[in-house]
mmCIF file of C-alpha atoms in Angstrom:
data_model
loop_
_atom_site.group_PDB
_atom_site.id
_atom_site.type_symbol
_atom_site.label_atom_id
_atom_site.label_comp_id
_atom_site.label_asym_id
_atom_site.label_seq_id
_atom_site.Cartn_x
_atom_site.Cartn_y
_atom_site.Cartn_z
ATOM 1 C CA MET K 1 -19.432 -42.812 -13.374
ATOM 2 C CA THR K 2 -21.564 -45.181 -15.433
ATOM 3 C CA THR K 3 -21.066 -45.080 -19.180
ATOM 4 C CA HIS K 4 -24.194 -43.954 -21.021
ATOM 5 C CA PRO K 5 -25.763 -46.935 -22.850
ATOM 6 C CA ILE K 6 -25.498 -45.147 -26.199
ATOM 7 C CA ALA K 7 -21.809 -44.410 -25.646
ATOM 8 C CA ALA K 8 -21.204 -48.010 -24.571
ATOM 9 C CA ALA K 9 -22.904 -49.333 -27.723
ATOM 10 C CA LEU K 10 -20.939 -46.979 -29.962
ATOM 11 C CA ILE K 11 -17.620 -47.906 -28.356
ATOM 12 C CA ALA K 12 -18.405 -51.623 -28.672
ATOM 13 C CA TRP K 13 -19.321 -51.121 -32.347
ATOM 14 C CA TYR K 14 -16.104 -49.158 -32.907
ATOM 15 C CA ARG K 15 -13.881 -51.819 -31.368
ATOM 16 C CA ALA K 16 -15.312 -54.298 -33.868
ATOM 17 C CA ASN K 17 -15.688 -52.058 -36.926
ATOM 18 C CA GLY K 18 -13.518 -48.961 -36.544
ATOM 19 C CA ARG K 19 -11.086 -48.024 -39.289
ATOM 20 C CA GLN K 20 -7.351 -48.380 -38.765
ATOM 21 C CA LEU K 21 -5.852 -45.009 -39.657
ATOM 22 C CA PRO K 22 -2.294 -43.732 -39.089
ATOM 23 C CA TRP K 23 -3.348 -40.701 -37.042
ATOM 24 C CA ARG K 24 -5.152 -43.038 -34.651
ATOM 25 C CA GLU K 25 -1.964 -44.934 -33.955
ATOM 26 C CA THR K 26 -0.241 -41.911 -32.413
ATOM 27 C CA ARG K 27 -0.753 -39.427 -29.607
ATOM 28 C CA ASP K 28 1.241 -36.809 -31.505
ATOM 29 C CA ALA K 29 -0.951 -33.705 -31.428
ATOM 30 C CA TYR K 30 0.639 -32.403 -34.638
ATOM 31 C CA CYS K 31 -0.355 -35.498 -36.624
ATOM 32 C CA ILE K 32 -3.860 -35.537 -35.157
ATOM 33 C CA TRP K 33 -4.359 -31.822 -35.859
ATOM 34 C CA LEU K 34 -3.057 -32.182 -39.401
ATOM 35 C CA SER K 35 -5.382 -35.102 -40.124
ATOM 36 C CA GLU K 36 -8.414 -33.282 -38.776
ATOM 37 C CA VAL K 37 -7.765 -30.167 -40.860
ATOM 38 C CA ILE K 38 -7.330 -32.256 -44.005
ATOM 39 C CA LEU K 39 -10.415 -34.370 -43.323
ATOM 40 C CA GLN K 40 -12.570 -31.261 -43.026
ATOM 41 C CA GLN K 41 -11.979 -30.981 -46.769
ATOM 42 C CA THR K 42 -12.374 -34.529 -48.011
ATOM 43 C CA ARG K 43 -13.198 -38.108 -47.149
ATOM 44 C CA VAL K 44 -10.662 -40.421 -45.547
ATOM 45 C CA GLN K 45 -9.889 -42.280 -48.756
ATOM 46 C CA GLN K 46 -8.867 -39.118 -50.590
ATOM 47 C CA GLY K 47 -7.392 -37.405 -47.545
ATOM 48 C CA MET K 48 -4.963 -40.197 -46.752
ATOM 49 C CA SER K 49 -2.585 -39.320 -49.597
ATOM 50 C CA TYR K 50 -2.528 -35.660 -48.529
ATOM 51 C CA TYR K 51 -1.852 -36.632 -44.920
ATOM 52 C CA LEU K 52 1.032 -38.884 -45.934
ATOM 53 C CA ARG K 53 2.528 -36.233 -48.235
ATOM 54 C CA PHE K 54 2.328 -33.570 -45.534
ATOM 55 C CA THR K 55 3.838 -35.737 -42.805
ATOM 56 C CA GLU K 56 6.613 -36.892 -45.111
ATOM 57 C CA ARG K 57 7.507 -33.364 -46.200
ATOM 58 C CA PHE K 58 6.796 -31.724 -42.819
ATOM 59 C CA PRO K 59 7.324 -34.385 -40.119
ATOM 60 C CA THR K 60 7.071 -31.803 -37.306
ATOM 61 C CA VAL K 61 5.214 -28.595 -36.652
ATOM 62 C CA GLU K 62 8.565 -26.791 -36.796
ATOM 63 C CA ALA K 63 9.172 -28.071 -40.324
ATOM 64 C CA LEU K 64 5.736 -26.849 -41.400
ATOM 65 C CA ALA K 65 6.356 -23.459 -39.796
ATOM 66 C CA GLU K 66 9.628 -23.047 -41.690
ATOM 67 C CA ALA K 67 8.059 -23.780 -45.084
ATOM 68 C CA SER K 68 7.054 -21.078 -47.558
ATOM 69 C CA GLU K 69 3.368 -20.411 -48.155
ATOM 70 C CA ASP K 70 3.825 -21.355 -51.816
ATOM 71 C CA GLU K 71 5.082 -24.810 -50.845
ATOM 72 C CA VAL K 72 2.204 -25.387 -48.431
ATOM 73 C CA LEU K 73 -0.377 -24.299 -51.008
ATOM 74 C CA LYS K 74 1.180 -26.519 -53.656
ATOM 75 C CA LEU K 75 1.016 -29.554 -51.355
ATOM 76 C CA TRP K 76 -2.613 -28.674 -50.509
ATOM 77 C CA GLN K 77 -3.544 -28.296 -54.192
ATOM 78 C CA GLY K 78 -6.786 -30.065 -55.065
ATOM 79 C CA LEU K 79 -8.336 -29.978 -51.591
ATOM 80 C CA GLY K 80 -10.016 -26.608 -51.992
ATOM 81 C CA TYR K 81 -10.725 -23.997 -49.297
ATOM 82 C CA TYR K 82 -7.157 -22.764 -49.499
ATOM 83 C CA SER K 83 -7.730 -20.431 -46.555
ATOM 84 C CA ARG K 84 -7.480 -23.550 -44.395
ATOM 85 C CA ALA K 85 -4.019 -24.284 -45.787
ATOM 86 C CA ARG K 86 -2.943 -20.727 -44.997
ATOM 87 C CA ASN K 87 -4.428 -21.024 -41.508
ATOM 88 C CA LEU K 88 -2.628 -24.354 -41.032
ATOM 89 C CA HIS K 89 0.654 -22.677 -41.924
ATOM 90 C CA ALA K 90 -0.046 -19.644 -39.729
ATOM 91 C CA ALA K 91 -1.013 -21.844 -36.760
ATOM 92 C CA ALA K 92 2.218 -23.832 -37.096
ATOM 93 C CA ARG K 93 4.178 -20.596 -36.915
ATOM 94 C CA GLN K 94 2.065 -19.503 -33.952
ATOM 95 C CA ILE K 95 2.836 -22.748 -32.087
ATOM 96 C CA VAL K 96 6.552 -22.277 -32.675
ATOM 97 C CA ALA K 97 6.529 -18.587 -31.746
ATOM 98 C CA GLU K 98 4.213 -18.730 -28.720
ATOM 99 C CA TYR K 99 4.641 -22.282 -27.408
ATOM 100 C CA GLY K 100 8.207 -23.123 -28.391
ATOM 101 C CA GLY K 101 7.016 -25.761 -30.832
ATOM 102 C CA ASN K 102 5.033 -27.640 -28.174
ATOM 103 C CA PHE K 103 1.343 -28.059 -28.897
ATOM 104 C CA PRO K 104 -1.005 -26.414 -26.386
ATOM 105 C CA THR K 105 -2.720 -29.131 -24.373
ATOM 106 C CA THR K 106 -6.138 -27.727 -23.431
ATOM 107 C CA PHE K 107 -9.277 -27.077 -25.462
ATOM 108 C CA ASP K 108 -9.231 -23.362 -24.636
ATOM 109 C CA GLU K 109 -5.580 -22.947 -25.636
ATOM 110 C CA LEU K 110 -6.052 -24.923 -28.837
ATOM 111 C CA ARG K 111 -9.005 -22.692 -29.669
ATOM 112 C CA THR K 112 -6.664 -19.693 -29.830
ATOM 113 C CA LEU K 113 -4.729 -21.157 -32.756
ATOM 114 C CA ARG K 114 -5.346 -19.670 -36.186
ATOM 115 C CA GLY K 115 -8.174 -21.479 -37.961
ATOM 116 C CA VAL K 116 -8.883 -23.892 -35.089
ATOM 117 C CA GLY K 117 -12.582 -24.064 -34.220
ATOM 118 C CA ASP K 118 -14.467 -25.989 -31.554
ATOM 119 C CA TYR K 119 -14.474 -29.250 -33.497
ATOM 120 C CA THR K 120 -10.730 -29.372 -34.216
ATOM 121 C CA ALA K 121 -9.845 -28.209 -30.709
ATOM 122 C CA ALA K 122 -12.042 -30.948 -29.231
ATOM 123 C CA ALA K 123 -10.541 -33.605 -31.487
ATOM 124 C CA VAL K 124 -6.936 -32.729 -30.592
ATOM 125 C CA ALA K 125 -7.667 -32.159 -26.894
ATOM 126 C CA SER K 126 -9.395 -35.527 -26.500
ATOM 127 C CA MET K 127 -7.265 -37.682 -28.795
ATOM 128 C CA ALA K 128 -3.850 -36.304 -27.871
ATOM 129 C CA PHE K 129 -4.367 -35.151 -24.285
ATOM 130 C CA ASP K 130 -7.339 -37.175 -22.921
ATOM 131 C CA GLN K 131 -9.485 -34.118 -22.273
ATOM 132 C CA ALA K 132 -13.156 -34.981 -21.736
ATOM 133 C CA VAL K 133 -14.603 -32.848 -24.509
ATOM 134 C CA ALA K 134 -16.911 -34.138 -27.242
ATOM 135 C CA VAL K 135 -16.399 -33.546 -30.953
ATOM 136 C CA VAL K 136 -19.318 -32.319 -33.027
ATOM 137 C CA ASP K 137 -18.902 -32.656 -36.786
ATOM 138 C CA GLY K 138 -21.217 -33.549 -39.655
ATOM 139 C CA ASN K 139 -21.248 -37.211 -38.686
ATOM 140 C CA VAL K 140 -22.091 -36.402 -35.068
ATOM 141 C CA TYR K 141 -24.906 -34.038 -36.061
ATOM 142 C CA ARG K 142 -26.411 -36.755 -38.242
ATOM 143 C CA VAL K 143 -26.141 -39.544 -35.669
ATOM 144 C CA LEU K 144 -27.546 -37.508 -32.788
ATOM 145 C CA SER K 145 -30.323 -35.875 -34.808
ATOM 146 C CA ARG K 146 -31.529 -39.330 -35.850
ATOM 147 C CA LEU K 147 -31.120 -41.033 -32.485
ATOM 148 C CA PHE K 148 -33.143 -38.325 -30.746
ATOM 149 C CA ASP K 149 -35.226 -37.271 -33.790
ATOM 150 C CA LEU K 150 -34.199 -33.644 -33.362
ATOM 151 C CA ASP K 151 -35.561 -31.116 -35.832
ATOM 152 C CA THR K 152 -33.491 -28.195 -34.508
ATOM 153 C CA PRO K 153 -31.535 -26.796 -37.483
ATOM 154 C CA ILE K 154 -27.855 -27.626 -37.101
ATOM 155 C CA ASP K 155 -26.739 -24.427 -38.893
ATOM 156 C CA THR K 156 -28.105 -22.128 -36.181
ATOM 157 C CA THR K 157 -26.600 -20.919 -32.905
ATOM 158 C CA THR K 158 -29.313 -22.751 -30.971
ATOM 159 C CA GLY K 159 -28.720 -25.939 -32.919
ATOM 160 C CA LYS K 160 -24.963 -25.898 -32.405
ATOM 161 C CA ARG K 161 -25.398 -25.333 -28.679
ATOM 162 C CA THR K 162 -28.050 -28.053 -28.376
ATOM 163 C CA PHE K 163 -25.994 -30.686 -30.162
ATOM 164 C CA THR K 164 -22.777 -29.765 -28.340
ATOM 165 C CA GLU K 165 -24.505 -30.115 -24.971
ATOM 166 C CA LEU K 166 -26.015 -33.456 -25.986
ATOM 167 C CA ALA K 167 -22.695 -34.777 -27.302
ATOM 168 C CA ASN K 168 -20.949 -33.882 -24.043
ATOM 169 C CA LYS K 169 -23.757 -35.458 -22.030
ATOM 170 C CA LEU K 170 -23.222 -38.784 -23.828
ATOM 171 C CA LEU K 171 -19.421 -38.612 -23.670
ATOM 172 C CA ASP K 172 -17.647 -41.148 -21.494
ATOM 173 C CA PRO K 173 -14.979 -38.953 -19.826
ATOM 174 C CA THR K 174 -12.791 -41.964 -19.135
ATOM 175 C CA GLN K 175 -12.740 -42.909 -22.834
ATOM 176 C CA ALA K 176 -13.101 -39.548 -24.546
ATOM 177 C CA ALA K 177 -10.790 -40.289 -27.470
ATOM 178 C CA THR K 178 -12.345 -43.687 -28.145
ATOM 179 C CA TYR K 179 -15.899 -42.364 -27.887
ATOM 180 C CA ASN K 180 -15.194 -39.445 -30.228
ATOM 181 C CA GLN K 181 -13.596 -41.710 -32.813
ATOM 182 C CA ALA K 182 -16.448 -44.184 -32.406
ATOM 183 C CA ILE K 183 -19.299 -41.762 -33.095
ATOM 184 C CA MET K 184 -17.476 -40.221 -36.081
ATOM 185 C CA ASP K 185 -16.730 -43.608 -37.622
ATOM 186 C CA PHE K 186 -20.278 -44.766 -36.908
ATOM 187 C CA GLY K 187 -21.616 -41.806 -38.872
ATOM 188 C CA ALA K 188 -19.179 -42.379 -41.715
ATOM 189 C CA ILE K 189 -19.751 -46.146 -42.017
ATOM 190 C CA CYS K 190 -23.172 -47.066 -40.632
ATOM 191 C CA CYS K 191 -25.358 -43.974 -40.130
ATOM 192 C CA THR K 192 -24.542 -42.531 -43.550
ATOM 193 C CA PRO K 193 -26.338 -39.609 -45.231
ATOM 194 C CA GLN K 194 -27.843 -41.872 -47.894
ATOM 195 C CA ASN K 195 -28.929 -45.488 -47.399
ATOM 196 C CA PRO K 196 -27.907 -45.860 -43.736
ATOM 197 C CA GLN K 197 -27.447 -49.448 -42.530
ATOM 198 C CA CYS K 198 -30.333 -49.398 -40.075
ATOM 199 C CA HIS K 199 -30.659 -53.188 -40.308
ATOM 200 C CA ALA K 200 -27.144 -53.564 -38.870
ATOM 201 C CA CYS K 201 -27.297 -50.669 -36.422
ATOM 202 C CA PRO K 202 -26.661 -51.584 -32.762
ATOM 203 C CA LEU K 203 -28.773 -48.581 -31.762
ATOM 204 C CA ALA K 204 -31.781 -49.303 -34.007
ATOM 205 C CA ASP K 205 -34.028 -50.038 -31.035
ATOM 206 C CA ARG K 206 -33.116 -46.638 -29.540
ATOM 207 C CA CYS K 207 -33.342 -44.596 -32.757
ATOM 208 C CA GLN K 208 -36.350 -42.290 -32.530
ATOM 209 C CA ALA K 209 -36.075 -41.156 -36.162
ATOM 210 C CA LEU K 210 -36.222 -44.781 -37.297
ATOM 211 C CA ALA K 211 -39.321 -45.292 -35.181
ATOM 212 C CA THR K 212 -41.043 -42.212 -36.657
ATOM 213 C CA ASN K 213 -39.761 -42.769 -40.217
ATOM 214 C CA THR K 214 -37.885 -39.429 -40.325
ATOM 215 C CA ILE K 215 -34.402 -40.804 -41.028
ATOM 216 C CA THR K 216 -34.170 -39.052 -44.401
ATOM 217 C CA GLU K 217 -35.253 -35.742 -42.842
ATOM 218 C CA ARG K 218 -32.438 -35.617 -40.285
ATOM 219 C CA PRO K 219 -30.440 -33.540 -39.727
ATOM 220 C CA VAL K 220 -32.326 -30.336 -40.519
ATOM 221 C CA LYS K 221 -30.639 -27.290 -42.011
ATOM 222 C CA GLN K 222 -32.225 -23.855 -41.858
ATOM 223 C CA GLY K 223 -31.435 -22.845 -45.406
ATOM 224 C CA ARG K 224 -28.732 -22.499 -47.997
ATOM 225 C CA THR K 225 -27.071 -19.370 -49.307
ATOM 226 C CA LYS K 226 -28.004 -18.519 -52.872
ATOM 227 C CA VAL K 227 -25.439 -19.737 -55.377
ATOM 228 C CA ARG K 228 -23.755 -16.986 -57.393
ATOM 229 C CA ASP K 229 -22.780 -17.515 -61.047
ATOM 230 C CA ARG K 230 -19.430 -16.130 -62.236
ATOM 231 C CA TYR K 231 -17.935 -16.145 -65.729
ATOM 232 C CA PHE K 232 -14.163 -16.634 -66.011
ATOM 233 C CA HIS K 233 -12.163 -16.280 -69.228
ATOM 234 C CA TYR K 234 -8.537 -17.394 -68.933
ATOM 235 C CA LEU K 235 -5.850 -16.433 -71.453
ATOM 236 C CA HIS K 236 -3.250 -19.169 -71.769
ATOM 237 C CA LEU K 237 -0.653 -17.105 -73.602
ATOM 238 C CA GLN K 238 2.245 -18.971 -75.244
ATOM 239 C CA CYS K 239 5.426 -17.705 -76.836
ATOM 240 C CA GLY K 240 8.656 -19.639 -77.376
ATOM 241 C CA GLY K 241 7.963 -22.214 -74.669
ATOM 242 C CA GLU K 242 7.004 -19.580 -72.096
ATOM 243 C CA THR K 243 3.699 -18.449 -70.615
ATOM 244 C CA LEU K 244 2.315 -15.994 -68.065
ATOM 245 C CA LEU K 245 0.802 -16.488 -64.628
ATOM 246 C CA THR K 246 -0.749 -14.079 -62.172
ATOM 247 C CA ARG K 247 -1.291 -14.567 -58.457
ATOM 248 C CA ARG K 248 -4.706 -14.103 -56.892
ATOM 249 C CA GLY K 249 -4.923 -11.488 -54.181
ATOM 250 C CA ALA K 250 -6.855 -11.297 -50.940
ATOM 251 C CA GLY K 251 -10.601 -10.893 -50.632
ATOM 252 C CA ASP K 252 -11.747 -13.572 -53.069
ATOM 253 C CA ILE K 253 -11.526 -17.294 -53.738
ATOM 254 C CA TRP K 254 -8.158 -19.021 -54.134
ATOM 255 C CA GLN K 255 -6.099 -16.335 -52.402
ATOM 256 C CA GLY K 256 -2.403 -16.804 -53.100
ATOM 257 C CA LEU K 257 -2.864 -19.329 -55.917
ATOM 258 C CA TYR K 258 -1.536 -18.855 -59.426
ATOM 259 C CA GLU K 259 -3.578 -18.765 -62.622
ATOM 260 C CA PHE K 260 -3.438 -17.608 -66.213
ATOM 261 C CA PRO K 261 -4.406 -13.965 -66.857
ATOM 262 C CA LEU K 262 -8.122 -13.742 -66.122
ATOM 263 C CA ILE K 263 -10.946 -11.637 -67.471
ATOM 264 C CA GLU K 264 -14.176 -11.975 -65.494
ATOM 265 C CA THR K 265 -17.447 -10.891 -67.078
ATOM 266 C CA SER K 266 -20.907 -10.409 -65.610
ATOM 267 C CA LYS K 267 -22.505 -12.744 -68.151
ATOM 268 C CA PRO K 268 -21.440 -15.282 -70.811
ATOM 269 C CA CYS K 269 -19.623 -13.873 -73.822
ATOM 270 C CA ASP K 270 -17.922 -15.228 -76.941
ATOM 271 C CA PHE K 271 -14.302 -14.724 -77.919
ATOM 272 C CA ALA K 272 -15.033 -11.814 -80.273
ATOM 273 C CA THR K 273 -16.746 -9.928 -77.463
ATOM 274 C CA LEU K 274 -13.901 -10.784 -75.098
ATOM 275 C CA CYS K 275 -11.358 -9.370 -77.566
ATOM 276 C CA ALA K 276 -13.167 -6.036 -77.425
ATOM 277 C CA SER K 277 -13.089 -5.839 -73.635
ATOM 278 C CA GLU K 278 -11.010 -3.197 -71.893
ATOM 279 C CA LYS K 279 -8.694 -5.642 -70.145
ATOM 280 C CA PHE K 280 -8.034 -7.727 -73.274
ATOM 281 C CA LEU K 281 -7.163 -4.600 -75.244
ATOM 282 C CA HIS K 282 -4.972 -3.340 -72.405
ATOM 283 C CA TRP K 283 -2.947 -6.544 -72.431
ATOM 284 C CA LEU K 284 -2.821 -7.406 -76.129
ATOM 285 C CA HIS K 285 -3.623 -4.352 -78.232
ATOM 286 C CA GLU K 286 -0.013 -4.121 -79.494
ATOM 287 C CA HIS K 287 0.453 -7.867 -79.954
ATOM 288 C CA ARG K 288 -0.314 -10.244 -82.782
ATOM 289 C CA PHE K 289 -1.978 -13.448 -81.633
ATOM 290 C CA THR K 290 -3.484 -16.635 -83.000
ATOM 291 C CA LEU K 291 -6.224 -18.557 -81.203
ATOM 292 C CA ARG K 292 -4.974 -22.158 -81.074
ATOM 293 C CA ALA K 293 -7.611 -23.773 -78.874
ATOM 294 C CA THR K 294 -10.696 -23.037 -76.810
ATOM 295 C CA ARG K 295 -11.607 -25.205 -73.830
ATOM 296 C CA THR K 296 -14.927 -24.615 -72.073
ATOM 297 C CA MET K 297 -14.933 -26.384 -68.714
ATOM 298 C CA ALA K 298 -17.852 -27.990 -66.944
ATOM 299 C CA PRO K 299 -19.315 -25.673 -64.277
ATOM 300 C CA HIS K 300 -16.996 -25.656 -61.255
ATOM 301 C CA ILE K 301 -19.032 -25.702 -58.040
ATOM 302 C CA LEU K 302 -17.804 -24.053 -54.851
ATOM 303 C CA SER K 303 -19.776 -23.678 -51.630
ATOM 304 C CA HIS K 304 -21.745 -20.621 -52.751
ATOM 305 C CA GLN K 305 -20.441 -20.033 -56.258
ATOM 306 C CA ARG K 306 -20.790 -21.678 -59.645
ATOM 307 C CA LEU K 307 -17.901 -20.863 -61.970
ATOM 308 C CA HIS K 308 -18.309 -20.983 -65.743
ATOM 309 C CA ALA K 309 -14.783 -21.003 -67.133
ATOM 310 C CA THR K 310 -13.300 -20.992 -70.605
ATOM 311 C CA PHE K 311 -9.591 -21.240 -71.354
ATOM 312 C CA TYR K 312 -8.281 -19.689 -74.575
ATOM 313 C CA ARG K 313 -4.856 -20.883 -75.707
ATOM 314 C CA LEU K 314 -3.284 -18.050 -77.661
ATOM 315 C CA GLU K 315 0.029 -18.016 -79.482
ATOM 316 C CA VAL K 316 1.430 -14.470 -79.280
ATOM 317 C CA ASP K 317 4.355 -12.727 -80.928
ATOM 318 C CA SER K 318 5.623 -11.684 -77.485
ATOM 319 C CA LEU K 319 4.350 -11.974 -73.935
ATOM 320 C CA PRO K 320 2.870 -8.810 -72.414
ATOM 321 C CA ILE K 321 4.209 -8.116 -68.942
ATOM 322 C CA ALA K 322 1.789 -6.055 -66.876
ATOM 323 C CA ASP K 323 -0.446 -6.233 -63.831
ATOM 324 C CA ASN K 324 1.988 -8.339 -61.774
ATOM 325 C CA MET K 325 2.271 -11.027 -64.433
ATOM 326 C CA LEU K 326 4.974 -13.634 -63.998
ATOM 327 C CA LYS K 327 6.778 -15.058 -67.020
ATOM 328 C CA ILE K 328 7.674 -18.733 -66.626
ATOM 329 C CA ALA K 329 8.633 -21.704 -68.749
ATOM 330 C CA GLU K 330 5.650 -23.871 -69.725
ATOM 331 C CA SER K 331 7.571 -26.834 -68.370
ATOM 332 C CA ALA K 332 7.568 -25.203 -64.901
ATOM 333 C CA LEU K 333 3.783 -24.957 -64.549
ATOM 334 C CA ASP K 334 3.706 -27.935 -62.183
ATOM 335 C CA ASP K 335 5.855 -25.994 -59.712
ATOM 336 C CA TYR K 336 3.072 -23.495 -58.986
ATOM 337 C CA ALA K 337 0.024 -23.999 -56.790
ATOM 338 C CA VAL K 338 -3.138 -23.573 -58.853
ATOM 339 C CA SER K 339 -6.845 -24.095 -58.276
ATOM 340 C CA ARG K 340 -8.450 -27.433 -59.037
ATOM 341 C CA LEU K 341 -10.173 -25.739 -61.983
ATOM 342 C CA THR K 342 -6.850 -24.781 -63.594
ATOM 343 C CA GLU K 343 -5.394 -28.160 -62.675
ATOM 344 C CA LYS K 344 -8.241 -29.878 -64.579
ATOM 345 C CA TYR K 345 -7.543 -27.716 -67.617
ATOM 346 C CA LEU K 346 -3.837 -28.582 -67.543
ATOM 347 C CA GLU K 347 -4.689 -32.273 -67.252
ATOM 348 C CA LEU K 348 -6.841 -31.981 -70.378
ATOM 349 C CA CYS K 349 -3.962 -30.236 -72.171
ATOM 350 C CA ASP K 350 -1.617 -33.106 -71.257
ATOM 351 C CA ARG K 351 -4.050 -35.629 -72.733
ATOM 352 C CA ALA K 352 -4.682 -33.630 -75.912
#
């Protein structure tokens, strides 16, 4: 079978320009899977430290499966989308329970793992087991939409099918792992979202979007979900070197993470109004307190939410214990997995 000219050019570019990364120097499916899950959350530069911490602490899928959820979430802290960390943990346990600790080797089997979608299954199947299946991620969407000047929205069922079929058509089945790594690196280094290096692109003469001056319009997305504003008021209660944490439940952001007691309101409010709220009175109506500091954070942006958070540091005569609150030493705060928002607040406290 003759290699498609586009695939051949991408592979040649990759051999000269591809990044040297630890998960590319192994055929260990566990390491490849771990790297792909982490890199769905962040760029390589930031993701490297998380990958190294995870592989040092959990060198095998069995070690990850044996860990507690709290430990996994703490190691994941700062990456966001904590459901992916929980899925990572659940999939590790699934591999141990159903496959005896041996990674499934086919795309279809990998797809049955908790939290593993088409992209991750394709990456592991091709890079660990030489299966001829193409990856389709954000980089691939961008490269292909520009090369073929496709205006099909990538966030639609039709778009996903179209790009997956095209990616598999270009794939060199004898070099699946190399081709997949090549097109992803090409999108990350050369065919970037902003200011792509068209002058240095080995495919410039084949790029239809470059020819029609639509580079900045590709890829196309159908539309974005409306962003929802939420107003969080955290009570950092302090008494004798101790404080209180609560753990977030299911059905909302940051499931399983710890935070200070939270009062959410439907609109902005000042501290006097907060003190008159039902939850504040329920927690502190029998307690004397002094407001020591107020810290209003910059808006914290999630995929479809914009959080407006204020932390109130209150010195209290005693700590109220209610609503599943956990009393801990202030010095132990670093032992608990918290959201990036709370982590930023604690960093500001350390510098104060």
